mmCIF file of C-alpha atoms in Angstrom:
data_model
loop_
_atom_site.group_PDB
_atom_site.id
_atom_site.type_symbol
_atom_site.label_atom_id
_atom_site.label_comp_id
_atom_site.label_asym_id
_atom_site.label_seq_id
_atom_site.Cartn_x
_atom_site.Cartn_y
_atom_site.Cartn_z
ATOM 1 C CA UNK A 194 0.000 0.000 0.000
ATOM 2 C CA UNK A 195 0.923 3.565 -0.711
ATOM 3 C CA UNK A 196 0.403 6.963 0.742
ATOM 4 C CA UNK A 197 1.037 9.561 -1.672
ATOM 5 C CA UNK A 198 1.269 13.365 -0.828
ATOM 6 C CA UNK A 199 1.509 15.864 -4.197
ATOM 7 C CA UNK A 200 2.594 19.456 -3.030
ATOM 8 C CA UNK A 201 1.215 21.927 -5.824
ATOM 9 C CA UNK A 202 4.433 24.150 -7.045
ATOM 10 C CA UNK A 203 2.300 27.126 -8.773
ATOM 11 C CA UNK A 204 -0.573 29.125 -7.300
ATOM 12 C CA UNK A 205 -4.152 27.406 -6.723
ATOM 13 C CA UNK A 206 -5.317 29.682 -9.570
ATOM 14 C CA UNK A 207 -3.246 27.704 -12.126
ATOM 15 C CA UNK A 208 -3.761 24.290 -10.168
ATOM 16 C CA UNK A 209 -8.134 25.069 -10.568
ATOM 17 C CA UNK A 210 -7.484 25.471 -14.736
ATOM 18 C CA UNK A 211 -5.769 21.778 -14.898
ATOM 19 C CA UNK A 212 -8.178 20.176 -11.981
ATOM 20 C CA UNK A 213 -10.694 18.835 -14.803
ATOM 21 C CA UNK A 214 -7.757 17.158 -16.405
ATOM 22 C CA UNK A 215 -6.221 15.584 -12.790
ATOM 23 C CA UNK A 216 -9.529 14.356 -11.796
ATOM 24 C CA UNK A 217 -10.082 12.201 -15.354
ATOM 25 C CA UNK A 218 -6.628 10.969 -14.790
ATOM 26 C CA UNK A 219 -7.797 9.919 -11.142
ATOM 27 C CA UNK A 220 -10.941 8.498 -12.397
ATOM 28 C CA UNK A 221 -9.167 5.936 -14.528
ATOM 29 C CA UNK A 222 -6.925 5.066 -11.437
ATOM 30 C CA UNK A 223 -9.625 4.453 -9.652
ATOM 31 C CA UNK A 224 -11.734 2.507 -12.119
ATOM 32 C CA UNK A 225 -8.428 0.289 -12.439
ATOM 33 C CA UNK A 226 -8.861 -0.261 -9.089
ATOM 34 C CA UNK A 227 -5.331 0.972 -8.021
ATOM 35 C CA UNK A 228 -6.376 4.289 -6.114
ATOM 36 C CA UNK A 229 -8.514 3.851 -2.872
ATOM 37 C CA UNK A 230 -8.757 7.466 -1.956
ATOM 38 C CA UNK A 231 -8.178 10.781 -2.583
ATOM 39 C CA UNK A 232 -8.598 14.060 -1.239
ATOM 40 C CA UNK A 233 -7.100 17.511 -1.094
ATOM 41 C CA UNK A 234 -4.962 18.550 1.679
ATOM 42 C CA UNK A 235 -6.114 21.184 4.609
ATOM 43 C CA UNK A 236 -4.801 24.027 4.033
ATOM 44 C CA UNK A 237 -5.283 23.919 -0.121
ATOM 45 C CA UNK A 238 -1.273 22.946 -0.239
ATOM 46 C CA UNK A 239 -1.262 19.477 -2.258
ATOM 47 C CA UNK A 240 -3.511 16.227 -1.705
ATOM 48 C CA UNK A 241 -3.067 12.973 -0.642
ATOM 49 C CA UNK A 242 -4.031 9.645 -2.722
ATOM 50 C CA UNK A 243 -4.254 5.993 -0.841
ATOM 51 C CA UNK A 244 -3.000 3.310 -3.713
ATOM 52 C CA UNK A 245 -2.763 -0.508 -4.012
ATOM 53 C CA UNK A 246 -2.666 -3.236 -5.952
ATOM 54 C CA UNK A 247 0.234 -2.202 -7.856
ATOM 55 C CA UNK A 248 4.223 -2.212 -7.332
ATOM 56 C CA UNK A 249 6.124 0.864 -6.930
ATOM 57 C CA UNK A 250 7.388 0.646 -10.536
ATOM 58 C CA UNK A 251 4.058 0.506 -11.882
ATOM 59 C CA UNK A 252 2.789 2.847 -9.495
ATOM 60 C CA UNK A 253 5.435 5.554 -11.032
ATOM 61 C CA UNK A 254 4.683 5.612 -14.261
ATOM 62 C CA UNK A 255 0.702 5.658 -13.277
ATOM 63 C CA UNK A 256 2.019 9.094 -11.115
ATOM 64 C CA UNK A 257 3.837 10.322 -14.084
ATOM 65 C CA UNK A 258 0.782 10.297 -16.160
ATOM 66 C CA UNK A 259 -1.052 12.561 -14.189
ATOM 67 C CA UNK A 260 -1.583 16.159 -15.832
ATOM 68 C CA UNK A 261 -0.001 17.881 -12.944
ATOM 69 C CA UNK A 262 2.881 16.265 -13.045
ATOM 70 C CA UNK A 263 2.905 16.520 -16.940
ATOM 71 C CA UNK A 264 2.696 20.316 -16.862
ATOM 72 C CA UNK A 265 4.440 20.763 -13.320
ATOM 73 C CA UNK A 266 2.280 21.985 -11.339
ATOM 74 C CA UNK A 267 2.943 19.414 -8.759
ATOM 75 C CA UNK A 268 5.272 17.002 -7.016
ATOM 76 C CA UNK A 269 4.531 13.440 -5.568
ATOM 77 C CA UNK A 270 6.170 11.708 -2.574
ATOM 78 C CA UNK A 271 5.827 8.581 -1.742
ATOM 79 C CA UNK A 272 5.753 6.553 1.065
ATOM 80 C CA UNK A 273 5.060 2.630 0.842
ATOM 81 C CA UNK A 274 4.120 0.503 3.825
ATOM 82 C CA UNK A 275 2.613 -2.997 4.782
ATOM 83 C CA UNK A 276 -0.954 -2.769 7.147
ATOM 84 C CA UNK A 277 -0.475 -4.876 9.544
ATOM 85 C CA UNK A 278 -3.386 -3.684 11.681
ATOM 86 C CA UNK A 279 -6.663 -2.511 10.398
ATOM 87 C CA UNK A 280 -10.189 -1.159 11.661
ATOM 88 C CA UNK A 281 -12.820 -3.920 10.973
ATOM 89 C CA UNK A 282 -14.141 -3.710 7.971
ATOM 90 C CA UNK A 283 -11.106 -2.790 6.316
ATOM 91 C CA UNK A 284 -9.513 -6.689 6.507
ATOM 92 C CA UNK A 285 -8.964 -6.298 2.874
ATOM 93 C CA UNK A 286 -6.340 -4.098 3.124
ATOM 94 C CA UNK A 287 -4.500 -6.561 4.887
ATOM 95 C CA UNK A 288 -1.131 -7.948 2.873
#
């Protein structure tokens, strides 16, 4: 599993014109079934994406796909980890 933050690098003005773009991009992610969630961060700075299902070289070139990244506006980091624990419910999670 992967958390993944994106930190915009141009004004939120500029970040709004490409958003229609990001969000098909993150529509076929999800309908691959790779993302999990998604959500902007709080303040407006970035957002943050849950992913699985994938490994971290496949993951990348998913990222790099992503308009924002295409027309920097944004940066990813990534931070990969095995749950272990889990709230019920979530048991699929689970490695």
């Amino acid at each position: 599993m992967f958390v993944i933050t994106l930190s915009y690098l141009v004004d939120v003005e500029r970040i709004d014109e490409a958003m229609p773009a990001h969000r098909e991009w993150l529509e076929t992610q999800y309908a691959d079934g790779v993302f999990l969630a998604s959500g902007a961060q709080v303040p407006r700075k970035g957002g943050v994406i849950l992913a699985a299902g994938v490994p971290r070289p496949e993951l990348d070139a998913r990222l790099s796909l992503d308009p924002f990244v295409q027309q920097h506006l944004a940066a990813y980091e990534i931070v990969e980890f095995v749950p272990r624990v889990v709230a019920p419910g979530l048991e699929a999670l689970q490695a």
